[in-house]
Amino acid sequence: MRIAPGEYFLQGNEACVEGAIAADVRFFAGYPITPSTEIAEGLAHRLTGKDGVFLQMEDEIACISAIIGASWGGVKAMTATSGPGFSLMQEAIGYAAMSETPIVVVNVMRGGPSTGQPTRASQGDVMQTKYGSHGDYQVIAFAPASVQEMFDLTVDAFNYAEKYRVPSFLLSDAEVGHMRGLLTVPEAINVVERKEKGLRRPDEAYDVPDDLVHPFPVFGKGHKTMITGMTHTDKSKIEPEDVKVHQELVKRLSEKILRSRKDINKWELIAPGSKTMIISYGSAALGPKEIAAKDDRIGLLRLKSLWPLPEEPIYEAARQCDQILVCEMNLGMMYWPIKRIALEAGCKRIELLSKVGGEPPTPSEVRHKLREMGAI
Amino acid sequence: MELFEFYRKDRWPHVFCPGCGIGTVMNCFYRAFNELELPLDKTAFIGGIGCSSRIPLYINSDALHTTHGRAIAFATGLRLAKPELKTVVFTGDGDLGAIGGNHFINGCRRNVDMTVICINNNIYGMTGGQASITTPHDYQSTTTPYGNKEYPFDLAEIAVAAGANYVARWTTRHVHELTRSLKAALQKKGFAFVEVVSQCPTNFGRRNKMADPTQMLEWFRQSSVRRDKTKAAEVDHVDLNLAGQITIGEFVDRNRECYEELIGVGKHG
Ligand SMILES: Cc1ncc(C[n+]2csc(CCOP(=O)(O)OP(=O)(O)O)c2C)c(N)n1
Ligand code: SF4
Ligand SMILES: [Mg+2]
């Protein structure tokens, strides 16, 4: 049962649970791992069997496999994990992309590589989310920076997974997952239902043409659905040796996401047109946000979605400013694609404030860097 | 139902080699399914990766051809999300017992309602004949050119120990018994496991002086011992060697409550 409209003080991971329930999740499979465990524990309470299924599987590979299976049963399905578990899921993420299975994967990022810092925040998995499985594919990923966004963007992750038949990610981190804050649950929540084959559907939710996103043939409805991770034609015929079939399939899987960037991408803009723009996301943006709110020399582009890459807002911000500071909690990952776009937009100076170790850059650390850049 | 109502004619010819035991298993399965008059549209077929795991793609119903080793985990999700669907998994010795071993034992333990059929050809067939977890000791494969120094798993005994509701093992030489066990498995509530020791003439037989499939069937005939007639102390039935034996028969038939019943999921379908 959905949380009633109103105001609540919750933990980020708890807000994610509420968002999933609000989006109508009916199947969750998880394996304990810090700092995401509260999501599994929360959903174990909420999905009791009759109104949906909670499963604790034997490992994370089983979790993601089970949610893909559940999704073919026609229900909204999700898993939540962190670093090591996310690494184990990579093969199946590619399978979900190739088989066009809507699933939601929450990764509450912690410091890596390997076991790293189980209790501390990081943004080290942003590239893995896009490039972790083998082959060419595209995904959708959101980066919440508050308890409210843990709720809102979880709902969005489900909506976009359904709309585009694609694995969709909530890239949170230990800081956002464990912070407490205000959640305002609105009266009306936009929930997108699956574009199911053979069913009439609300047109406005599906402004994606059928040749890019095919209607979903749910199992058990006489469609004789054939799903495979091998190269296949639109009619599910396996053609692993056919050059053209492979080209068409892989290009369509990418195109359906890349062409819809404007529909998917979300961001927050503070003081656009400032001479110096900070570009950041997730908990790394908390410090920069303090500064941009107070100092009118500094603007902020906070990316709420990371994949597909929000090229347009980055380009626009870069076109209007003299210099950019990218702020993230890794040794420079989103920095490179952002720099590429900024250079294309004619911005000459693109600096990086990188902080690893488990806590977001503080406002004074950001100010220190801005001083170095001559921005303040 | 005619054979080609059950199997997809438009997928013919299939990928299997002449003389492969997979055909025998497909035939027995068709008979079992047909005799029970089960609704094909309400049965989903799930496979991992391998020759054996390809079977679902030839059946005229919903098929989920998944990743290597994980078919049981996929089937678990599908079954619990849509409990009105019967779920049947086709898998191989490598798929089920090596890379998927963890899902296999936990599948037996969790006891979600599904029928799992493992075609154990003692080899990695699809990848060209590498040793698997059931390759007999001292047998040849491309990765054991000096003979396999490891000893094989006994998949049926593992399933018994891990808690499956129904476990049987036959060979492709025992088509009637196999068909009967497939029927029992399809009717069983909970996790039902049928292992079929099968011939891969191309990649196992050829390297082990049994290039002709009939030689392998003869091997199966000679080495098979009914489970109720074995004296465990005398023979090592784990070791499927010519010198040893292939223990066949029904290993277990019990009625532990299945997971769906325990969490009340049956009702939401
Ligand atoms: C993760 C992964 N590792 C390896 C492979 C390569 N591979 C494909 S089929 C196969 C062996 C299958 O053996 P088995 O399950 O016994 O099936 P058979 O072909 O013998 O019927 C392997 C190792 C793969 N597809 N995926
Ligand atoms: S390689 Fe072996 S298992 Fe695969 S189809 Fe050929 S004979 Fe059968
Ligand atoms: Mg095999």
XYZ file of C-alpha atoms and ligand atoms in Angstrom:
680
model
C 0.000 0.000 0.000
C 1.242 3.387 -1.081
C 2.382 5.921 1.493
C -0.299 8.567 2.109
C 0.263 12.061 0.726
C 1.900 14.264 3.331
C 5.221 15.193 4.906
C 7.626 12.708 6.454
C 11.131 12.672 7.838
C 12.751 9.590 6.383
C 16.105 8.097 5.536
C 17.093 8.191 1.861
C 16.896 4.429 1.496
C 13.464 4.438 3.148
C 12.291 7.072 0.683
C 13.495 4.801 -2.113
C 11.324 1.988 -0.712
C 8.324 4.336 -0.675
C 9.066 5.488 -4.194
C 9.208 1.897 -5.409
C 5.880 1.088 -3.778
C 4.368 4.264 -5.217
C 5.609 3.196 -8.666
C 3.845 -0.133 -8.136
C 6.818 -2.473 -7.682
C 5.574 -6.056 -7.387
C 8.794 -7.981 -7.203
C 12.034 -7.329 -5.374
C 15.036 -9.635 -5.086
C 17.967 -8.624 -2.927
C 21.132 -9.744 -1.202
C 22.403 -7.932 1.885
C 25.082 -5.313 1.295
C 25.979 -2.055 3.004
C 24.928 0.699 2.388
C 21.845 -0.467 0.467
C 20.448 -3.080 2.861
C 17.686 -0.860 4.280
C 16.007 -0.959 0.879
C 15.766 -4.764 0.970
C 14.672 -4.709 4.601
C 12.015 -2.112 3.871
C 10.621 -4.016 0.932
C 10.660 -7.279 2.896
C 8.091 -5.598 5.134
C 6.023 -4.212 2.317
C 5.926 -7.088 -0.170
C 4.339 -9.865 1.804
C 3.475 -12.342 -0.932
C -0.105 -11.440 -1.639
C 0.605 -7.913 -2.832
C 3.992 -8.632 -4.346
C 7.033 -10.777 -3.732
C 10.181 -10.115 -1.752
C 12.949 -12.634 -2.251
C 16.357 -12.876 -0.669
C 18.417 -14.707 -3.249
C 21.695 -16.598 -2.968
C 23.752 -13.864 -4.650
C 23.362 -10.710 -6.711
C 23.510 -12.585 -10.009
C 20.457 -14.514 -8.871
C 18.778 -11.262 -7.791
C 19.037 -9.566 -11.140
C 18.204 -12.784 -12.995
C 15.080 -13.213 -10.869
C 13.872 -9.667 -11.451
C 14.335 -10.059 -15.205
C 12.269 -13.260 -15.028
C 9.634 -11.463 -12.948
C 9.512 -8.613 -15.439
C 8.636 -11.093 -18.195
C 5.778 -12.170 -15.961
C 4.493 -8.635 -16.489
C 5.265 -7.018 -13.136
C 7.481 -4.133 -12.159
C 10.649 -5.533 -10.655
C 13.636 -4.104 -8.841
C 16.826 -4.955 -6.992
C 19.128 -2.843 -4.835
C 22.805 -3.316 -4.170
C 26.175 -1.644 -3.832
C 29.686 -1.923 -5.356
C 30.614 -5.633 -5.212
C 27.024 -6.714 -5.841
C 26.753 -4.294 -8.734
C 29.857 -5.818 -10.293
C 28.282 -9.272 -10.095
C 25.198 -8.023 -11.929
C 26.967 -6.760 -15.012
C 26.421 -9.719 -17.340
C 22.681 -9.710 -16.654
C 22.473 -5.934 -17.151
C 23.631 -6.524 -20.720
C 21.062 -9.303 -21.013
C 18.303 -6.943 -19.870
C 19.461 -4.336 -22.389
C 19.609 -6.904 -25.211
C 16.283 -8.518 -24.341
C 14.708 -5.096 -23.675
C 13.490 -6.015 -20.227
C 12.307 -3.174 -17.990
C 14.022 -3.463 -14.600
C 15.188 -1.034 -11.948
C 18.558 -1.441 -10.258
C 19.416 0.754 -7.294
C 23.127 1.126 -6.610
C 23.859 2.885 -3.342
C 27.475 3.568 -4.235
C 30.285 2.974 -1.782
C 34.033 3.362 -2.068
C 35.769 0.865 -4.332
C 37.496 -0.903 -5.947
C 36.786 -4.252 -4.328
C 35.406 -4.283 -0.783
C 36.768 -0.757 -0.372
C 34.754 1.401 2.013
C 31.480 -0.373 2.777
C 30.028 2.463 4.835
C 31.322 5.470 2.936
C 29.992 7.278 -0.084
C 31.519 7.306 -3.534
C 30.594 7.973 -7.134
C 32.981 5.426 -8.546
C 30.387 3.351 -10.423
C 29.013 5.949 -12.810
C 30.997 4.636 -15.779
C 30.405 1.003 -14.849
C 26.681 1.682 -15.020
C 26.991 2.614 -18.664
C 29.942 0.469 -19.718
C 30.045 -2.429 -17.229
C 28.551 -5.130 -19.419
C 30.163 -6.183 -22.680
C 29.035 -4.785 -26.007
C 27.289 -1.602 -27.130
C 24.191 -0.629 -25.238
C 22.536 2.335 -23.568
C 20.872 2.621 -20.185
C 19.061 5.244 -18.153
C 20.527 6.417 -14.844
C 19.448 8.972 -12.257
C 21.520 10.548 -9.488
C 19.507 11.681 -6.449
C 20.949 14.278 -4.085
C 18.272 14.360 -1.381
C 15.713 12.238 0.439
C 13.019 13.763 -1.751
C 14.883 12.753 -4.892
C 15.380 9.230 -3.579
C 11.599 9.040 -3.781
C 10.971 11.047 -6.947
C 13.761 9.563 -9.019
C 12.898 6.008 -7.954
C 9.447 6.605 -9.433
C 11.099 8.063 -12.533
C 13.472 5.104 -12.793
C 10.466 2.783 -12.978
C 8.594 5.026 -15.397
C 11.477 5.281 -17.838
C 12.364 1.579 -17.556
C 8.803 0.766 -18.590
C 8.556 3.394 -21.268
C 11.790 2.461 -23.017
C 12.013 -1.240 -22.093
C 15.470 -0.770 -20.679
C 17.376 -1.360 -17.427
C 17.166 1.833 -15.461
C 19.355 2.801 -12.515
C 19.168 4.871 -9.390
C 22.769 5.832 -8.656
C 22.615 6.911 -5.082
C 25.472 6.762 -2.592
C 26.027 6.067 1.103
C 25.601 9.756 1.898
C 22.212 10.182 0.215
C 21.036 6.679 1.109
C 21.679 7.219 4.799
C 20.817 10.904 5.193
C 17.558 11.828 6.889
C 15.419 14.565 5.502
C 12.030 15.755 4.477
C 9.945 13.803 2.024
C 6.806 15.421 0.681
C 4.556 12.877 -0.935
C 2.237 14.573 -3.432
C -1.414 13.709 -4.007
C -0.873 12.673 -7.592
C 2.092 10.611 -8.715
C 2.666 9.963 -12.393
C 3.077 6.211 -12.817
C 3.746 4.822 -16.287
C 2.375 1.375 -17.038
C 4.001 -1.059 -19.390
C 3.488 -0.724 -23.101
C 2.010 -4.180 -23.283
C 1.444 -6.021 -26.536
C -2.213 -6.513 -27.359
C -3.479 -3.959 -24.853
C -4.880 -0.522 -25.524
C -2.644 1.963 -23.855
C -2.679 5.614 -22.870
C -1.093 7.337 -25.843
C 0.495 10.249 -24.060
C 2.745 7.970 -22.027
C 4.056 6.381 -25.194
C 5.236 9.045 -27.514
C 8.002 6.610 -28.543
C 7.245 4.993 -31.882
C 6.710 1.231 -32.000
C 9.626 0.742 -34.367
C 11.982 1.948 -31.628
C 10.291 0.426 -28.595
C 8.226 -2.627 -29.416
C 5.124 -3.391 -27.336
C 6.005 -5.847 -24.571
C 4.748 -9.434 -25.040
C 4.036 -10.566 -21.468
C 4.447 -14.294 -20.837
C 1.364 -16.439 -20.384
C -0.876 -14.488 -22.740
C -0.569 -16.667 -25.798
C 2.011 -14.474 -27.551
C 4.488 -17.361 -27.867
C 7.138 -14.892 -26.869
C 10.724 -15.852 -27.538
C 13.317 -13.972 -25.553
C 17.034 -14.388 -25.977
C 20.248 -12.525 -25.305
C 21.567 -13.659 -28.682
C 21.360 -11.491 -31.757
C 17.792 -11.751 -32.993
C 15.424 -10.229 -35.515
C 12.327 -8.236 -34.593
C 10.464 -11.539 -34.742
C 12.893 -13.106 -32.215
C 14.590 -15.264 -34.804
C 18.118 -16.017 -33.620
C 20.601 -14.835 -36.238
C 24.020 -14.641 -34.561
C 25.868 -14.760 -37.901
C 23.830 -12.134 -39.715
C 25.764 -8.884 -39.964
C 22.760 -6.764 -40.867
C 20.476 -8.170 -38.176
C 23.100 -7.446 -35.542
C 23.696 -3.924 -36.817
C 20.010 -3.109 -36.881
C 19.358 -4.514 -33.422
C 22.288 -2.907 -31.645
C 21.711 0.439 -33.326
C 18.034 0.436 -32.405
C 18.813 -0.425 -28.771
C 21.078 2.610 -28.614
C 18.923 4.905 -30.701
C 15.781 4.425 -28.670
C 17.594 5.927 -25.678
C 19.875 8.471 -27.345
C 17.104 9.940 -29.483
C 14.997 10.405 -26.359
C 17.583 12.320 -24.360
C 15.354 15.356 -24.069
C 12.541 13.289 -22.640
C 14.762 11.507 -20.136
C 17.320 14.025 -18.936
C 16.699 15.957 -15.744
C 18.779 18.673 -14.132
C 18.718 21.633 -11.789
C 20.181 24.955 -12.817
C 21.220 27.641 -10.333
C 22.335 31.034 -11.620
C 22.754 30.147 -15.285
C 24.938 32.578 -17.181
C 27.433 32.926 -14.315
C 31.047 33.323 -15.421
C 31.998 30.151 -13.566
C 29.725 27.126 -13.636
C 30.066 24.099 -11.416
C 28.770 20.875 -12.904
C 28.086 18.162 -10.362
C 25.615 15.457 -9.312
C 24.439 13.430 -6.331
C 25.958 14.153 -2.945
C 29.028 15.743 -4.566
C 26.726 18.616 -5.528
C 25.739 19.414 -1.931
C 28.764 21.645 -1.256
C 28.595 23.426 -4.642
C 24.892 24.064 -4.094
C 25.613 25.961 -0.868
C 28.043 28.169 -2.735
C 25.948 28.775 -5.838
C 23.009 29.774 -3.665
C 25.023 32.522 -1.972
C 27.671 33.681 -4.419
C 26.374 35.241 -7.632
C 29.697 34.748 -9.400
C 29.115 30.995 -9.301
C 26.403 28.962 -11.016
C 25.576 25.284 -10.735
C 24.345 22.721 -13.198
C 23.322 19.745 -11.092
C 22.681 16.670 -13.200
C 19.776 14.601 -11.899
C 20.254 12.096 -14.682
C 23.646 10.871 -15.882
C 22.771 8.439 -18.689
C 22.010 9.097 -21.439
C 24.500 11.920 -21.043
C 22.620 15.246 -20.734
C 24.502 16.830 -23.619
C 22.169 19.767 -24.200
C 22.200 21.355 -20.722
C 25.956 20.833 -20.456
C 26.498 22.431 -23.861
C 24.255 25.346 -22.992
C 25.975 25.954 -19.657
C 29.408 25.713 -21.270
C 28.457 28.092 -24.090
C 27.539 30.821 -21.642
C 30.425 30.648 -19.170
C 34.179 31.240 -19.094
C 35.142 28.261 -17.045
C 33.713 25.082 -15.592
C 34.463 23.158 -12.441
C 33.362 19.542 -12.451
C 32.915 18.248 -8.951
C 32.630 14.504 -8.285
C 33.522 11.761 -5.824
C 35.863 9.706 -7.965
C 39.158 10.440 -9.650
C 37.415 12.031 -12.625
C 34.801 10.050 -14.514
C 31.951 12.259 -15.731
C 34.667 14.917 -16.055
C 35.782 13.540 -19.428
C 32.469 13.458 -21.306
C 31.557 16.835 -19.758
C 34.891 18.249 -20.893
C 34.319 16.953 -24.404
C 30.982 18.746 -24.655
C 32.285 21.920 -23.016
C 35.162 22.132 -25.501
C 32.703 21.685 -28.356
C 30.700 24.565 -26.899
C 33.793 26.769 -26.921
C 34.526 26.790 -23.199
C 38.298 26.703 -22.788
C 38.861 25.937 -19.154
C 37.368 22.832 -17.553
C 38.751 21.920 -14.143
C 38.125 18.964 -11.873
C 37.546 18.832 -8.145
C 37.781 15.180 -7.348
C 37.330 13.811 -3.885
C 37.523 10.183 -2.885
C 37.643 8.723 0.607
C 34.022 8.727 1.552
C 32.703 12.199 2.111
C 31.413 14.809 -0.296
C 33.530 17.892 -0.973
C 32.784 20.525 1.649
C 31.875 24.106 0.663
C 35.290 25.305 1.844
C 37.060 22.736 -0.290
C 35.018 23.863 -3.282
C 35.739 27.526 -2.475
C 39.441 26.760 -2.208
C 39.383 25.266 -5.699
C 37.341 28.181 -7.059
C 39.906 30.596 -5.631
C 42.658 28.695 -7.415
C 40.688 29.116 -10.614
C 40.341 32.841 -9.964
C 36.582 32.517 -9.864
C 36.134 34.116 -6.459
C -1.298 -32.231 -29.918
C 0.780 -33.067 -32.985
C 4.557 -33.017 -32.676
C 4.750 -29.869 -34.781
C 2.083 -28.121 -32.816
C 4.269 -28.630 -29.785
C 7.573 -27.815 -31.487
C 7.987 -24.785 -33.724
C 8.243 -25.998 -37.268
C 9.490 -22.634 -38.460
C 12.638 -23.149 -36.366
C 13.533 -26.363 -38.139
C 16.168 -27.509 -38.955
C 17.512 -27.418 -35.412
C 21.126 -26.939 -34.324
C 21.654 -30.360 -32.775
C 24.141 -32.882 -34.232
C 22.982 -36.190 -35.687
C 22.810 -38.843 -32.961
C 22.694 -36.316 -30.123
C 20.732 -37.395 -27.061
C 18.946 -34.054 -26.885
C 16.519 -35.293 -29.561
C 15.578 -38.259 -27.397
C 14.886 -35.998 -24.439
C 12.782 -33.674 -26.597
C 10.806 -36.637 -27.820
C 10.193 -38.024 -24.313
C 9.284 -34.587 -23.036
C 6.767 -34.052 -25.816
C 5.162 -37.393 -25.006
C 4.992 -36.669 -21.281
C 3.577 -33.186 -21.785
C 1.071 -34.388 -24.350
C -0.153 -37.348 -22.345
C -0.806 -35.054 -19.391
C -2.692 -32.697 -21.717
C -1.091 -29.675 -20.116
C -1.931 -26.250 -21.587
C 1.023 -25.133 -23.682
C 0.064 -21.447 -23.524
C 0.227 -21.578 -19.740
C 3.692 -23.120 -19.636
C 6.888 -21.114 -19.925
C 10.167 -22.720 -20.929
C 13.441 -21.378 -19.615
C 16.951 -22.307 -20.706
C 20.451 -21.233 -19.792
C 23.255 -21.388 -22.353
C 24.465 -24.574 -24.028
C 23.125 -27.111 -26.503
C 20.636 -28.510 -23.971
C 19.541 -25.042 -22.936
C 18.421 -24.321 -26.513
C 15.390 -26.624 -26.274
C 12.967 -23.882 -25.071
C 13.500 -21.961 -28.306
C 12.012 -24.867 -30.280
C 8.833 -25.163 -28.210
C 5.718 -23.412 -29.415
C 5.168 -21.365 -26.257
C 6.785 -18.583 -24.248
C 10.530 -19.118 -24.041
C 13.195 -17.349 -22.025
C 16.692 -18.167 -23.254
C 18.796 -16.588 -20.547
C 22.445 -16.335 -19.468
C 24.841 -19.185 -18.719
C 23.984 -20.885 -15.442
C 21.175 -18.662 -14.241
C 18.069 -20.254 -15.724
C 16.723 -21.358 -12.326
C 17.046 -17.839 -10.916
C 15.204 -16.383 -13.932
C 12.539 -19.082 -13.621
C 12.132 -18.311 -9.911
C 11.306 -14.685 -10.676
C 8.967 -15.537 -13.523
C 7.115 -18.195 -11.587
C 6.604 -16.036 -8.493
C 5.547 -13.036 -10.547
C 3.050 -15.049 -12.566
C 2.041 -18.088 -10.521
C -0.547 -19.273 -13.029
C 2.338 -20.154 -15.339
C 3.973 -23.543 -15.137
C 7.755 -23.201 -15.454
C 10.019 -25.758 -17.071
C 13.788 -25.320 -17.183
C 16.071 -27.096 -19.656
C 19.723 -27.043 -18.716
C 23.027 -28.880 -19.173
C 25.615 -30.285 -16.792
C 27.852 -27.247 -17.213
C 25.006 -24.772 -17.032
C 23.394 -26.336 -13.968
C 26.230 -27.917 -12.030
C 29.239 -25.672 -12.699
C 28.461 -22.008 -13.314
C 24.897 -22.384 -12.014
C 25.662 -24.682 -9.076
C 24.704 -22.130 -6.458
C 21.317 -21.481 -8.065
C 20.774 -25.229 -8.409
C 21.269 -26.078 -4.742
C 19.370 -23.021 -3.577
C 16.592 -23.727 -6.052
C 16.181 -27.208 -4.551
C 16.237 -25.710 -1.070
C 13.800 -22.877 -1.820
C 11.434 -25.337 -3.471
C 9.679 -22.973 -5.846
C 7.359 -24.924 -8.143
C 9.292 -25.742 -11.327
C 10.450 -28.696 -13.354
C 14.171 -28.720 -14.071
C 15.488 -31.108 -16.707
C 19.241 -31.443 -16.940
C 20.760 -33.100 -19.975
C 23.982 -34.422 -18.536
C 26.258 -35.279 -21.445
C 29.363 -35.208 -19.253
C 30.904 -32.445 -21.340
C 30.629 -28.841 -22.495
C 29.017 -29.663 -25.820
C 28.357 -26.251 -27.279
C 31.855 -24.899 -26.707
C 33.487 -27.907 -28.321
C 34.153 -30.560 -25.707
C 35.832 -29.199 -22.599
C 35.674 -31.152 -19.336
C 32.624 -30.472 -17.200
C 31.793 -31.179 -13.587
C 30.386 -34.562 -14.604
C 33.184 -35.708 -16.929
C 34.194 -39.109 -15.552
C 37.575 -39.553 -13.957
C 40.365 -40.230 -16.481
C 38.153 -39.487 -19.502
C 39.303 -37.322 -22.357
C 38.223 -33.806 -23.219
C 39.931 -30.892 -24.937
C 40.919 -29.464 -21.558
C 41.952 -32.796 -20.069
C 44.327 -34.099 -22.740
C 45.996 -36.353 -20.142
C 42.677 -37.597 -18.806
C 40.403 -35.875 -16.306
C 42.060 -35.919 -12.883
C 39.006 -34.579 -11.077
C 36.028 -36.646 -9.969
C 32.484 -35.876 -11.072
C 29.530 -34.426 -9.212
C 26.443 -36.518 -8.618
C 23.749 -34.017 -9.570
C 20.790 -36.150 -8.480
C 22.257 -36.788 -5.037
C 22.952 -33.077 -4.643
C 19.303 -32.342 -5.447
C 18.180 -34.877 -2.850
C 20.448 -33.426 -0.188
C 19.438 -29.859 -1.049
C 15.740 -30.579 -0.629
C 14.061 -30.980 -4.042
C 10.587 -32.512 -3.897
C 11.157 -34.898 -6.768
C 14.464 -36.270 -8.099
C 15.048 -38.881 -10.778
C 17.907 -39.902 -13.046
C 17.688 -41.885 -16.252
C 19.712 -42.165 -19.394
C 18.676 -41.680 -23.023
C 18.617 -45.495 -23.172
C 15.649 -45.527 -20.738
C 13.010 -43.702 -22.737
C 9.929 -45.200 -21.084
C 11.172 -44.690 -17.564
C 12.327 -41.198 -18.481
C 8.932 -40.302 -19.935
C 7.235 -41.574 -16.799
C 9.535 -39.523 -14.574
C 9.009 -36.412 -16.692
C 5.275 -36.855 -16.166
C 5.778 -37.246 -12.439
C 7.993 -34.170 -12.365
C 5.531 -32.061 -14.346
C 2.768 -32.996 -11.933
C 4.814 -32.454 -8.806
C 4.201 -29.349 -6.752
C 7.532 -27.806 -5.785
C 11.012 -28.220 -7.224
C 11.245 -31.323 -9.416
C 14.557 -32.384 -10.904
C 15.145 -34.910 -13.663
C 18.693 -35.670 -14.760
C 19.138 -37.403 -18.090
C 22.555 -38.906 -18.759
C 22.836 -38.330 -22.481
C 25.210 -38.843 -25.376
C 27.181 -36.091 -27.049
C 28.748 -38.107 -29.831
C 30.435 -35.061 -31.345
C 32.360 -33.840 -28.363
C 32.355 -36.615 -25.777
C 31.904 -39.894 -27.638
C 34.396 -39.083 -30.363
C 37.213 -38.461 -27.878
C 36.382 -41.437 -25.714
C 36.268 -44.288 -28.230
C 32.493 -44.081 -28.621
C 32.118 -42.006 -31.787
C 29.022 -43.945 -32.756
C 26.068 -42.869 -30.599
C 24.936 -46.481 -30.295
C 28.198 -47.252 -28.491
C 27.290 -44.680 -25.873
C 23.794 -46.078 -25.517
C 25.373 -49.478 -25.007
C 27.645 -47.971 -22.346
C 24.580 -46.541 -20.621
C 22.860 -49.931 -20.751
C 25.813 -51.783 -19.302
C 26.641 -49.320 -16.550
C 23.155 -48.460 -15.371
C 22.064 -49.909 -12.074
C 18.628 -49.298 -10.587
C 18.858 -47.299 -7.414
C 16.893 -49.813 -5.385
C 19.368 -52.512 -6.419
C 22.573 -50.651 -5.595
C 24.726 -51.473 -2.682
C 26.269 -48.139 -1.969
C 29.183 -49.655 -0.088
C 30.276 -51.770 -3.016
C 30.208 -49.269 -5.802
C 31.042 -45.675 -6.092
C 27.975 -44.512 -7.913
C 29.209 -40.961 -8.001
C 31.853 -42.031 -10.451
C 30.194 -42.528 -13.797
C 33.003 -44.657 -15.187
C 32.664 -47.746 -17.286
C 34.131 -49.560 -14.321
C 31.685 -47.835 -12.034
C 28.006 -47.373 -12.605
C 25.249 -44.937 -13.441
C 22.655 -45.111 -10.711
C 19.231 -44.665 -12.249
C 15.734 -44.445 -10.895
C 13.619 -42.218 -8.728
C 15.736 -40.815 -5.936
C 13.104 -38.984 -3.973
C 9.403 -38.193 -4.148
C 8.184 -36.049 -1.278
C 5.860 -33.156 -0.619
C 7.604 -30.369 1.246
C 5.460 -27.250 1.074
C 6.553 -25.154 -1.859
C 7.658 -21.563 -1.490
C 4.592 -20.093 -3.189
C 2.321 -21.757 -0.675
C 4.439 -20.602 2.222
C 4.273 -16.936 1.254
C 0.738 -17.082 -0.092
C 1.762 -16.062 -3.571
C -0.559 -18.539 -5.271
C -3.432 -16.292 -4.336
C -2.250 -13.171 -6.064
C -2.292 -14.891 -9.465
C 29.417 -16.555 -18.536
C 29.671 -17.487 -19.664
N 30.777 -18.248 -19.646
C 31.021 -19.097 -20.667
C 30.146 -19.202 -21.709
C 30.457 -20.129 -22.857
N 29.605 -21.320 -22.900
C 28.571 -21.419 -23.742
S 27.821 -22.910 -23.675
C 28.900 -23.451 -22.493
C 28.868 -24.842 -21.968
C 27.550 -25.443 -21.852
O 27.700 -26.709 -21.350
P 26.461 -27.514 -20.855
O 25.645 -26.704 -19.944
O 26.928 -28.820 -20.332
O 25.581 -27.684 -22.176
P 25.784 -28.635 -23.441
O 26.238 -27.750 -24.541
O 26.793 -29.670 -23.090
O 24.444 -29.195 -23.657
C 29.824 -22.464 -22.174
C 30.919 -22.648 -21.207
C 29.005 -18.377 -21.688
N 28.096 -18.405 -22.670
N 28.797 -17.554 -20.664
S 27.715 -30.811 -29.526
Fe 27.066 -32.627 -28.435
S 25.407 -31.938 -27.089
Fe 25.692 -30.364 -28.662
S 24.247 -30.896 -30.270
Fe 26.203 -31.838 -30.817
S 26.080 -33.871 -29.977
Fe 24.479 -32.696 -28.979
Mg 26.929 -30.670 -21.211
